[in-house]
Coordinates of C-alpha atoms in Angstrom, one line a residue:
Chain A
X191 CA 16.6 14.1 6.8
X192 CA 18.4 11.1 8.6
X193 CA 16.9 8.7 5.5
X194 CA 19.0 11.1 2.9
X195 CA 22.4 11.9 4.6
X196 CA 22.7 8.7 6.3
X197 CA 22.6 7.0 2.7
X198 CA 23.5 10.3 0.4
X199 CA 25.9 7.9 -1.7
X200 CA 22.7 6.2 -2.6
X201 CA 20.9 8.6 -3.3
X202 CA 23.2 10.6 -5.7
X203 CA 24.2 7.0 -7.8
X204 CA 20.2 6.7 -7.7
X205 CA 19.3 10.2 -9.1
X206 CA 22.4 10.1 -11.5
X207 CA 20.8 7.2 -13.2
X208 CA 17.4 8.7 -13.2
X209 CA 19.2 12.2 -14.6
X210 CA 21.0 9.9 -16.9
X211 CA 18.2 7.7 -18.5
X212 CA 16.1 11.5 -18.8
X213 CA 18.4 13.2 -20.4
X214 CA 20.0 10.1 -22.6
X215 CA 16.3 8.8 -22.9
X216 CA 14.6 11.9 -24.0
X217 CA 17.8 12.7 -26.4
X218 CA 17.0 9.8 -28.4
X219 CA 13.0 10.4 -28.1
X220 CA 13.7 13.9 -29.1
X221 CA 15.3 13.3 -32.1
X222 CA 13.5 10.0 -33.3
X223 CA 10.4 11.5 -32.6
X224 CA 10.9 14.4 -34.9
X225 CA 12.1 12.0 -37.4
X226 CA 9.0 9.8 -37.3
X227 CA 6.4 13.1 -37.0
X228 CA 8.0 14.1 -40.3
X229 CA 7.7 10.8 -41.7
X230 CA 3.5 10.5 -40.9
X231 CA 3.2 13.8 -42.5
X232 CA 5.6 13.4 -45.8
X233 CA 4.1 13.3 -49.4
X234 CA 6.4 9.6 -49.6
X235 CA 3.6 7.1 -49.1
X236 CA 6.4 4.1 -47.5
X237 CA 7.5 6.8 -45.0
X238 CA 4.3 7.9 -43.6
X239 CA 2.9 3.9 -43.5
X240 CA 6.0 3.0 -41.9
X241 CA 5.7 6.0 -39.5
X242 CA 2.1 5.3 -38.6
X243 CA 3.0 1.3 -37.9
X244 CA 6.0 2.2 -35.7
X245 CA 3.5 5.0 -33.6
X246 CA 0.8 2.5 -33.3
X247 CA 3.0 -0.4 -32.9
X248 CA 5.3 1.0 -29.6
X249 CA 2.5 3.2 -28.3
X250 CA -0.1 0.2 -27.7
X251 CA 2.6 -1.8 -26.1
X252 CA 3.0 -0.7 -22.1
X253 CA 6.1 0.6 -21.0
X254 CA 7.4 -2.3 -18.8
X255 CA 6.7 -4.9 -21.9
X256 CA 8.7 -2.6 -24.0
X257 CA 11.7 -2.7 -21.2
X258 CA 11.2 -6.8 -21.1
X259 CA 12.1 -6.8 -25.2
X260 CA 15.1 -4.6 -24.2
X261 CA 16.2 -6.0 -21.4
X262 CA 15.7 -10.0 -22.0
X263 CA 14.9 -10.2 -25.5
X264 CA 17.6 -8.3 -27.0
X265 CA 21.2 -9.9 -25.1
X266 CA 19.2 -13.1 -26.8
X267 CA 19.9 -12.0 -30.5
X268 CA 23.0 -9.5 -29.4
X269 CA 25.6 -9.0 -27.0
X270 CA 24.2 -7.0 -24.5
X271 CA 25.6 -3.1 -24.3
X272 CA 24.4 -3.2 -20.3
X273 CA 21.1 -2.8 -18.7
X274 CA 21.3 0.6 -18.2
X275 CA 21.8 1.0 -22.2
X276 CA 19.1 -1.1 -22.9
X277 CA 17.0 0.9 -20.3
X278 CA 18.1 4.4 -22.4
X279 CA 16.5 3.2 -25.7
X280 CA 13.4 1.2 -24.2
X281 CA 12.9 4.8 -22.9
X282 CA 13.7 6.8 -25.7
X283 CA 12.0 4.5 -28.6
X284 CA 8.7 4.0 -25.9
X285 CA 8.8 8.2 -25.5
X286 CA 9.5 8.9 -29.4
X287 CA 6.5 7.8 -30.3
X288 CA 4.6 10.4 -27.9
X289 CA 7.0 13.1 -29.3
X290 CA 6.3 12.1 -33.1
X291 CA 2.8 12.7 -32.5
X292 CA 2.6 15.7 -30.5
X293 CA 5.1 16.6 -33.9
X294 CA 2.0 16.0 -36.0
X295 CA 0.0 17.8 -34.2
X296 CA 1.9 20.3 -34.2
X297 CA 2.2 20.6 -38.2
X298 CA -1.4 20.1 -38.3
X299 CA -1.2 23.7 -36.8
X300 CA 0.2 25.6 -38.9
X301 CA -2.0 26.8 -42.4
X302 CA -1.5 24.4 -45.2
X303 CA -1.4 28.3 -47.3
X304 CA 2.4 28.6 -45.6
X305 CA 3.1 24.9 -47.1
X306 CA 2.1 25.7 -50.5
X307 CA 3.5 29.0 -50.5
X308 CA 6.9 27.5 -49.5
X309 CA 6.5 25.0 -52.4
X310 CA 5.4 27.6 -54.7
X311 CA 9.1 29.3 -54.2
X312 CA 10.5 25.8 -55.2
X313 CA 12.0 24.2 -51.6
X314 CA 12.5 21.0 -51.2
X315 CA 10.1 18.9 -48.5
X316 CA 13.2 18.8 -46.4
X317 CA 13.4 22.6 -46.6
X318 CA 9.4 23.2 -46.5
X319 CA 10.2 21.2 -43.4
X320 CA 13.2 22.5 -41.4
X321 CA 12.8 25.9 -42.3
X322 CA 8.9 27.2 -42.6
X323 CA 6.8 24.3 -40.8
X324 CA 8.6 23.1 -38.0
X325 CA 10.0 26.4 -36.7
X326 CA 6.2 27.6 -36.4
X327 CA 4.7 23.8 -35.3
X328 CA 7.6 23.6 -32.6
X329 CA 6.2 27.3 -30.6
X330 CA 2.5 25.6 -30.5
X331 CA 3.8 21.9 -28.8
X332 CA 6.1 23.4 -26.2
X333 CA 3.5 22.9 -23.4
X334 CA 2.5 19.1 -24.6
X335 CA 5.8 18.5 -25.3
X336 CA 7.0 19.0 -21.9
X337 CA 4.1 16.7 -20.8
X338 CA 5.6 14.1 -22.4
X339 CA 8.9 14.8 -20.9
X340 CA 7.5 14.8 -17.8
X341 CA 5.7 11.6 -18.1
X342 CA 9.3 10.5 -19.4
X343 CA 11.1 11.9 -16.4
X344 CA 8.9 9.3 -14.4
X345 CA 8.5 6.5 -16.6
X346 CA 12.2 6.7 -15.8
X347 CA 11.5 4.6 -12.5
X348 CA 10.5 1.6 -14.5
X349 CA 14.1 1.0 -15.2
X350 CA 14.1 0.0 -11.3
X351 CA 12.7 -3.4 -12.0
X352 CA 15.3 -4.3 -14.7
X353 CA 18.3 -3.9 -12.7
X354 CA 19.4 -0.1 -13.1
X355 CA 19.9 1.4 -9.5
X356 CA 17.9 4.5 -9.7
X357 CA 15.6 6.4 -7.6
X358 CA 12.9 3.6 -7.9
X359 CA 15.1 0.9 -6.9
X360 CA 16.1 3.1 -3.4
X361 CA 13.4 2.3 -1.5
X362 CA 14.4 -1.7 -1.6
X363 CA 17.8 -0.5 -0.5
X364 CA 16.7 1.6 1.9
X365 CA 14.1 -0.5 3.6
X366 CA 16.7 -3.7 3.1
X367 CA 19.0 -1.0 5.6
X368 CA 15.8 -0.7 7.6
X369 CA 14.8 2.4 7.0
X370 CA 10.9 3.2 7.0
X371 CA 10.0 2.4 3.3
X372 CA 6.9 5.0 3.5
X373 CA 9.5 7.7 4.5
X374 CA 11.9 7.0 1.9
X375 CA 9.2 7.1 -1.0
X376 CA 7.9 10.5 0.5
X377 CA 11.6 11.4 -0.4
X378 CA 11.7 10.2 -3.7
X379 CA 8.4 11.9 -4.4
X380 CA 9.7 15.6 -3.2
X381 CA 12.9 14.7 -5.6
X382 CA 10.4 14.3 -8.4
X383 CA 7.9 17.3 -7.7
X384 CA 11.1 19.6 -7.6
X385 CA 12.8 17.8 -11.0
X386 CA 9.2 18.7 -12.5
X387 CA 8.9 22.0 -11.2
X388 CA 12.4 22.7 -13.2
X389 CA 11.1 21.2 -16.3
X390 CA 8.0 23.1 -15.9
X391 CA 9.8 26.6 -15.1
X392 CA 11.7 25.8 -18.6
X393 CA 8.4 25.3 -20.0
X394 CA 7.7 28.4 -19.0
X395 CA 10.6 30.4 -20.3
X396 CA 10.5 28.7 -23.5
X397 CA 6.8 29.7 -24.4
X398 CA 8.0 33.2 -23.5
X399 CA 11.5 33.0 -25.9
X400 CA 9.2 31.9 -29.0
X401 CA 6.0 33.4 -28.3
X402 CA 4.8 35.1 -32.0
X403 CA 1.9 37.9 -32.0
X404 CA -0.5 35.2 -34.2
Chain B
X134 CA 2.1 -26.8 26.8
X135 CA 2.6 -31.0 26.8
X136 CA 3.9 -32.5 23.9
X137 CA 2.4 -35.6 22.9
X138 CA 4.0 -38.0 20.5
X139 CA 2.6 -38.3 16.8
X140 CA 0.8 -41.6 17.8
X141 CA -1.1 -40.3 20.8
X142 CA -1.7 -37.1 18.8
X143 CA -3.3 -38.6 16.5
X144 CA -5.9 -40.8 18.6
X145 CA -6.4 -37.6 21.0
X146 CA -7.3 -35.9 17.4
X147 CA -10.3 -38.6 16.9
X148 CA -11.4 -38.0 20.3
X149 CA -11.3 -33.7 20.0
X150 CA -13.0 -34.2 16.7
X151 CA -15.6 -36.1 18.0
X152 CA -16.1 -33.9 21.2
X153 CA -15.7 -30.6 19.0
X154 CA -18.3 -31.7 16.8
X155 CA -20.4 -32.7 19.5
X156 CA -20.3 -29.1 21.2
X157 CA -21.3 -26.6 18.5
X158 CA -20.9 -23.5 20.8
X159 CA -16.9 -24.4 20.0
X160 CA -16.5 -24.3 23.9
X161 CA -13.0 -25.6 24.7
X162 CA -13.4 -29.7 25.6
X163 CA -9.7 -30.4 26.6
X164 CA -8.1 -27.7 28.0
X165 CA -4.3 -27.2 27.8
X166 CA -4.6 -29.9 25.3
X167 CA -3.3 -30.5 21.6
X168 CA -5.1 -32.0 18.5
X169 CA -3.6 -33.0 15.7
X170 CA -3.0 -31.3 12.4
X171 CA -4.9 -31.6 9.5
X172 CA -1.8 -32.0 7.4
X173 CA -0.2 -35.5 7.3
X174 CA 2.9 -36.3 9.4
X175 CA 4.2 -32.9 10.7
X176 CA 5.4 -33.0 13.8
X177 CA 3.2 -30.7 15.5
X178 CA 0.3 -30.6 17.4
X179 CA -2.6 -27.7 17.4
X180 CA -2.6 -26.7 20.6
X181 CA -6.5 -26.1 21.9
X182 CA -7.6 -23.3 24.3
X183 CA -4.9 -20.9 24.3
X184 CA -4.8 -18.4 26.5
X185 CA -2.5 -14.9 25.3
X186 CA -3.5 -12.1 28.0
X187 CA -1.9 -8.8 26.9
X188 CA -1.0 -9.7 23.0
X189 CA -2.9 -7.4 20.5
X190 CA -1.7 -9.5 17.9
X191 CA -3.6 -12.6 19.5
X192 CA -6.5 -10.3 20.1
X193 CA -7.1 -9.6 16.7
X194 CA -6.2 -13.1 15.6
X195 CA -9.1 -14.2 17.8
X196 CA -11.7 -12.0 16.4
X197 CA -10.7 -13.1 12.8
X198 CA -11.3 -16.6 13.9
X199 CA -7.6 -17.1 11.8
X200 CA -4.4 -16.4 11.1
X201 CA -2.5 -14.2 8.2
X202 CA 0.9 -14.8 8.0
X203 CA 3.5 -13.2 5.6
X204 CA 6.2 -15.0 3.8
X205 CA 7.8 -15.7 1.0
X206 CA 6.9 -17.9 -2.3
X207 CA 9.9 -17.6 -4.9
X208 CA 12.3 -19.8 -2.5
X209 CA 12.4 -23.3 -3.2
X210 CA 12.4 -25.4 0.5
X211 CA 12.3 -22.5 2.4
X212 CA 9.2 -20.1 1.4
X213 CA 7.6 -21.8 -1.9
X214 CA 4.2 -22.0 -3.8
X215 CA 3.7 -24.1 -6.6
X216 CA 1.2 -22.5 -8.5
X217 CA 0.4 -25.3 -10.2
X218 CA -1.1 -27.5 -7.3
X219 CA -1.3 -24.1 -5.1
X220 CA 0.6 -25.7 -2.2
X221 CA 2.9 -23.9 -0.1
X222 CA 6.3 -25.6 1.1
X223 CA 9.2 -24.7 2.9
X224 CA 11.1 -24.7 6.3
X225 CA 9.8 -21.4 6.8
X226 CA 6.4 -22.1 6.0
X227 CA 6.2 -25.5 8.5
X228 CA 7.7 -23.3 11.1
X229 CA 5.1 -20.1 10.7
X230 CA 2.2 -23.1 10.5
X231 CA 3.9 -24.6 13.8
X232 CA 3.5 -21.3 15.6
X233 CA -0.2 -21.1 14.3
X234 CA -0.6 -24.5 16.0
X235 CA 1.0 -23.0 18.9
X236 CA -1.6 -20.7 19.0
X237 CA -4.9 -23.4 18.3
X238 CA -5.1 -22.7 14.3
X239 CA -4.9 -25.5 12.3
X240 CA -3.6 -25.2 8.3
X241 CA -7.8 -24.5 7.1
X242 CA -7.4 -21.4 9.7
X243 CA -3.9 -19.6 8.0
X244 CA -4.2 -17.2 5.3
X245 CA -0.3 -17.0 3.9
X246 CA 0.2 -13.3 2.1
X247 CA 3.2 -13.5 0.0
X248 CA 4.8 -9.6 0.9
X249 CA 8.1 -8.8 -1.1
X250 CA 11.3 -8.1 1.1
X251 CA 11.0 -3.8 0.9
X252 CA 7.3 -3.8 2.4
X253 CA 8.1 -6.5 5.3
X254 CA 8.2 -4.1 8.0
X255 CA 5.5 -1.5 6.8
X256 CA 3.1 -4.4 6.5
X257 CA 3.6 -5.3 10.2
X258 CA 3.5 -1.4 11.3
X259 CA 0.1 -1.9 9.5
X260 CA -1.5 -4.9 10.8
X261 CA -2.2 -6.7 7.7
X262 CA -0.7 -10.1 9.1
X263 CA -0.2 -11.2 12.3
X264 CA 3.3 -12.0 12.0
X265 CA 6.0 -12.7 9.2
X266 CA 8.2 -15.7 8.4
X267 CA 10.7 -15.6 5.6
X268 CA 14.3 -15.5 5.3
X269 CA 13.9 -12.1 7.6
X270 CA 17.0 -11.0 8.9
X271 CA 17.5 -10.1 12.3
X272 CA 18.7 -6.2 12.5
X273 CA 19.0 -3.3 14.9
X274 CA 17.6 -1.0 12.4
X275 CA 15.0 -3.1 11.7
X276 CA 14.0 -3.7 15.3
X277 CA 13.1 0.4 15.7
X278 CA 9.7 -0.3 13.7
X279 CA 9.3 -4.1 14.6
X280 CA 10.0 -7.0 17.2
X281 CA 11.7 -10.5 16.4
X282 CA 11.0 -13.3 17.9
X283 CA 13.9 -16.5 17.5
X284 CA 16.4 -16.6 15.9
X285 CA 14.9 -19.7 14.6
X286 CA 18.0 -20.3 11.5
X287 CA 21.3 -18.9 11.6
X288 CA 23.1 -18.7 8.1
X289 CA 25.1 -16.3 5.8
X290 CA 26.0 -15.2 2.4
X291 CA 26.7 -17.6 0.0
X292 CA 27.3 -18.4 -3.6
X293 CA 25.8 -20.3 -6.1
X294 CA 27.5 -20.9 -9.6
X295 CA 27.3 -23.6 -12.3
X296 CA 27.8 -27.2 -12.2
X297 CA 30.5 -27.2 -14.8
X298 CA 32.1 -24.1 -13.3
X299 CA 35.0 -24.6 -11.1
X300 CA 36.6 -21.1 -11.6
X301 CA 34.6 -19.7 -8.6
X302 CA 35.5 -21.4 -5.5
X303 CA 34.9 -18.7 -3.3
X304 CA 33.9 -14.8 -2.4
X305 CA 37.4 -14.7 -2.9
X306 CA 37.5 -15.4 -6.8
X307 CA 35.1 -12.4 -7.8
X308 CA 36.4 -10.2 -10.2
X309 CA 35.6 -7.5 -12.6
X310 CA 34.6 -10.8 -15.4
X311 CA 32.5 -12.1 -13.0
X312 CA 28.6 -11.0 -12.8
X313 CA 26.9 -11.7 -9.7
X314 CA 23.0 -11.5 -9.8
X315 CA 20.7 -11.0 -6.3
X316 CA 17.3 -9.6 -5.0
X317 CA 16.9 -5.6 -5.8
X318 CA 18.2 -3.8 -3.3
X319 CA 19.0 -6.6 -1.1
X320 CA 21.6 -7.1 1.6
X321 CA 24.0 -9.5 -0.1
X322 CA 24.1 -7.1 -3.3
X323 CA 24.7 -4.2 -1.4
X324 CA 27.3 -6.3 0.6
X325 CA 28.9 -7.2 -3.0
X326 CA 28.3 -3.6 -4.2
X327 CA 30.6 -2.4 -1.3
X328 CA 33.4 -4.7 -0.8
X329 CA 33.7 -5.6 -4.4
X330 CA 32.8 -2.6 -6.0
X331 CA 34.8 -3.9 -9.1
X332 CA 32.5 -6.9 -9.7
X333 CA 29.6 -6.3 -11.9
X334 CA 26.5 -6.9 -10.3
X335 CA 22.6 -7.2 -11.8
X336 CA 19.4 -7.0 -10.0
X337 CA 16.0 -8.8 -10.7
X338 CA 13.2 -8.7 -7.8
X339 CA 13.2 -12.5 -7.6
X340 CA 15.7 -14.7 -6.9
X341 CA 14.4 -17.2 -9.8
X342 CA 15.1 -14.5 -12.2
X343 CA 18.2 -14.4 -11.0
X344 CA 18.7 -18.3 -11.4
X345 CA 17.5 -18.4 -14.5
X346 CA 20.1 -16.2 -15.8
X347 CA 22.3 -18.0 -13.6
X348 CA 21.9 -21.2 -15.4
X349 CA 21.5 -19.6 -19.5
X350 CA 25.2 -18.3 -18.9
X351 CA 24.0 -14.3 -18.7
X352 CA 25.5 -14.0 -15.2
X353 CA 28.3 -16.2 -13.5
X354 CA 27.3 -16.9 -9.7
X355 CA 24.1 -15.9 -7.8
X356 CA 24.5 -14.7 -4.0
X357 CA 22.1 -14.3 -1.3
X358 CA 21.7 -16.2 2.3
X359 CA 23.0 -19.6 1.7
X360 CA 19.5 -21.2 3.3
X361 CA 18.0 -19.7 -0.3
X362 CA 21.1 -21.0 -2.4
X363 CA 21.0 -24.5 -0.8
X364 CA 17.1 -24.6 -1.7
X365 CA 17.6 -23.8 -5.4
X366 CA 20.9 -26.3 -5.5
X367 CA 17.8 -29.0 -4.4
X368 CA 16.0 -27.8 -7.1
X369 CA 18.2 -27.4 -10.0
X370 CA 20.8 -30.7 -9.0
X371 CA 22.1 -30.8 -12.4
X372 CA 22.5 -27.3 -13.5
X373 CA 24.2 -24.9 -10.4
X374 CA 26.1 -25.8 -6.7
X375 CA 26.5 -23.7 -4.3
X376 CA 30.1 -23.1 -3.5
X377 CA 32.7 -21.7 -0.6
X378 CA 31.8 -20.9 3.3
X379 CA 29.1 -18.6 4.3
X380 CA 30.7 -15.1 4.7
X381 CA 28.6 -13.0 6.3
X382 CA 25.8 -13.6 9.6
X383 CA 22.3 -13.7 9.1
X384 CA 20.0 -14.5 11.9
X385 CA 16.4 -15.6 10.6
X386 CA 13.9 -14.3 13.3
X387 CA 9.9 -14.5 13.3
X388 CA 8.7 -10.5 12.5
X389 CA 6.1 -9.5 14.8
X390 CA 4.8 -6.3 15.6
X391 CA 6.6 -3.5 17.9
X392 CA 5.7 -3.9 21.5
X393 CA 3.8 -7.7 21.6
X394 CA 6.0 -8.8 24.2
X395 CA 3.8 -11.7 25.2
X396 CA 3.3 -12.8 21.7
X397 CA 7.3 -12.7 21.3
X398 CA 7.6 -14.7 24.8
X399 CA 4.9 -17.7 23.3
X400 CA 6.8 -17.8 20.2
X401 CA 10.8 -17.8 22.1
X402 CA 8.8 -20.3 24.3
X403 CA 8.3 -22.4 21.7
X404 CA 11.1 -22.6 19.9
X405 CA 12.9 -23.1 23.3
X406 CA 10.9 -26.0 24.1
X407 CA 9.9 -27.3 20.9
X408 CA 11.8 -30.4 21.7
X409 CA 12.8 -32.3 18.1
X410 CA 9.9 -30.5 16.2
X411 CA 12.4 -28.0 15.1
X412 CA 14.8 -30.6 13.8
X413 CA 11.5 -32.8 12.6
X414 CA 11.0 -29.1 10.2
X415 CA 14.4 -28.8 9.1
X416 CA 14.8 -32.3 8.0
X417 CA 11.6 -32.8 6.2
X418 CA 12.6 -29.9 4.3
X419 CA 16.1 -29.1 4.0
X420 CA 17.3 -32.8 4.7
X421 CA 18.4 -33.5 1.2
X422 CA 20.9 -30.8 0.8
X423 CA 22.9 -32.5 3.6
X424 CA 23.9 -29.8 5.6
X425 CA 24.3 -30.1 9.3
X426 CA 22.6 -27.4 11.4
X427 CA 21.8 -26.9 14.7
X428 CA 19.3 -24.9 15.9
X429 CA 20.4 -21.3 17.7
X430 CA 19.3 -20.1 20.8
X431 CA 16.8 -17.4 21.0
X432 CA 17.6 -14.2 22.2
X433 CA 15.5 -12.9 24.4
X434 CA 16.4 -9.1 24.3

């Protein structure tokens, strides 16, 4: 326990970041992601090609080369907001594009009858959207979903390697301060087995809040 | 352990070739003597026929039939690779390939494994090298999972800013529109983190990340053990300096593993009575930058 309270300023800056870039991170995945798994299934031809070159575009590209466009590329063409910024929207853009698809999949759930039924009464796309398909697709992707999350949560420790102190950047500290580096990533690892087992416990409690007798 | 000079070293290293290729069973043919290297004009000699009883390190060493030692390769003059002509330079590396000669391996007998700062001591604990030179701080902490041999360098914090830059003179002219850039996680950041916790500070896991920001204006001075700085100054004349006094201590020991006394004794012996090799090192690779240091006593603890 000496490796936690000896350094516990560390280690709260550390999982304050790592809280930060999940909750800021999966904000903007959460929200661009339903945006773009609208766009791939929309009647508008631009909107679902531009959807489906964005998905395939970020998704094929790994994570860290995504964070080297944020992090070096971008204070090229822009003053830079700060690393720990740039580390926010690598995440959330990289992450989007898993949420737009586990969107689509989604949809693709629910009977095209309740689509053409909600057209037949003469909404919109936006309303066909917001209130008859999504409602329905969202209670079928709460367990995928929250994969994603997850792999977000620890995708989060790229971030280390671009100059944000979080909890994948302790162990240099820590060893730097001579600690045993082997004991200090057992730490981090319980850190992250008990953030998952929250988001997994409010997996659980939202499949229970939306469940529908099908 | 005599030390011959170059010239006899190198006429004693005709003759050993010639007797070593003679006897085939690799039987020793001049005990307690030295050959010389197979590297031009270093200013050691590979000691033949040594005897270690009691080091576990040499033990294994022996059975290998060679020697893996850890350092660095991102520190010009110090710990460096080119990768283009895959040659490793550096005061650190001429002194880890003078304590290989020490112990009878020659430069075709070394493997060098480049091991990033964080895994330094965990490798050691481990076994995978034999021991570690590079830029490695001597530290209490540290000595509760390893053993140093040395110090061999003595040096400190420094600062390294732009040529054209004359507003940073010192530690004392950081301020909040000042970034300073160093090793993740490393000492000097930490040391920066703490005492100016209004300065703005970035962290890449090489130090020629950190340079090369350095130099395209992203951050304003670059801080780690001056020894690194003065190696990139030689590097990059025109572009950075390094400025101001050293501010902290850092004692540069050899990392060996925990309880190897007699491997620690050979290599405190060494540097003890090394006699001008140590200076020979320094100035063939650290000469240019025109600093003036001696070399510290070992502690023996």
């Amino acid at each position: 326990m000496g490796v936690i309270f000896d350094h516990i300023d560390l280690w709260a800056v550390a999982l304050r970041n790592t809280l930060l870039l999940f909750f800021a991170g999966g904000g903007i995945a959460l929200v661009l992601g339903l945006i773009v798994g609208a766009m791939r299934v929309s009647p508008v031809p631009i909107a679902r090609g531009f959807g489906t070159v964005y998905v395939n575009l970020i998704r094929n590209t790994p994570l860290t080369l995504v964070f080297f466009a944020f992090a070096f590329g971008y204070p090229q063409l822009l003053p830079s907001p700060g690393y720990t910024v740039l580390a926010i929207w690598a995440l959330g853009i990289y992450t989007a594009t898993y949420v737009a698809e586990v969107v689509r999949a989604g949809v693709n759930t629910v009977p095209v009858g309740q689509a053409e039924a909600a057209r037949a009464i003469g909404l919109t796309f936006g309303q066909v959207m917001t209130l008859v398909i999504l409602p329905q697709a969202v209670r079928s992707v709460v367990p995928p979903m929250m994969s994603v999350f997850i792999a977000l949560l620890k995708n989060t420790t790229v971030a280390a390697g671009f100059s944000v102190l979080e909890l994948g950047s302790v162990r240099a500290y820590l060893s730097e301060r001579g600690e045993n580096a082997l004991i200090v990533l057992l730490w981090v690892a319980v850190i992250f087995v008990v953030l998952v087992l929250i988001l997994s416990f409010v997996q659980r409690r939202l499949e229970n809040a939306w469940r529908i007798a099908r | 352990m005599r030390h011959t000079r170059i010239l006899t070293g190198a006429s004693v290293a005709a003759a050993a070739a010639l007797l070593l290729s003679a006897c085939s069973s690799g039987s020793p043919s001049n005990p307690g003597g030295t050959t010389g290297s197979d590297i031009d004009g270093v200013p050691w000699e590979v000691a033949t026929n040594v005897e270690l009883d009691g080091s576990p390190t040499f033990d294994a060493i022996k059975d290998r039939g060679k020697v893996i030692i850890g350092v660095k390769e991102d520190q010009p003059n110090l710990g460096y690779l080119d990768v283009t002509t895959n040659e490793r330079t550096g005061f650190d590396i001429d002194i880890a390939r003078w304590i290989a000669a020490s112990l009878g391996y020659d430069e075709d007998d070394i493997e060098f494994k480049a091991i990033a700062s964080a895994n330094r001591e965990q490798a050691l604990v481990n076994g995978d090298i034999d021991y570690y030179v590079g830029t490695y701080s001597i530290t209490d902490k540290r000595k509760e999972q390893i053993d140093f041999a040395g110090p061999y360098f003595v040096t400190g914090q420094g600062l390294l800013v732009r040529s054209d830059d004359d507003t940073i003179t010192s530690e004392a002219d950081l301020n909040a529109d000042t970034t300073v850039c160093s090793a993740t996680g490393s000492t000097p950041i930490q040391n920066i983190r703490e005492n100016y916790p209004e300065v703005p500070t970035e962290e890449f896991d090489l130090y020629s990340a950190c340079v090369e920001a350095l130099i395209n204006g992203d951050v304003d001075a670059v801080t780690t053990d001056q020894a690194i700085l003065i190696g990139y100054a030689a590097l990059y004349p025109d572009e950075v300096k390094v400025v101001g006094e050293p501010f902290t201590e850092e004692r540069y020991g050899v990392g060996i593993a925990k309880g190897d006394d007699v491997m620690r004794a050979h290599i405190n012996d060494l540097f003890e009575d090394g006699g001008t090799v140590w200076e020979e090192i320094f100035e063939r690779n650290l000469g240019d930058s025109g600093a003036k240091v001696d070399q510290p006593d070992v502690d023996r603890y």
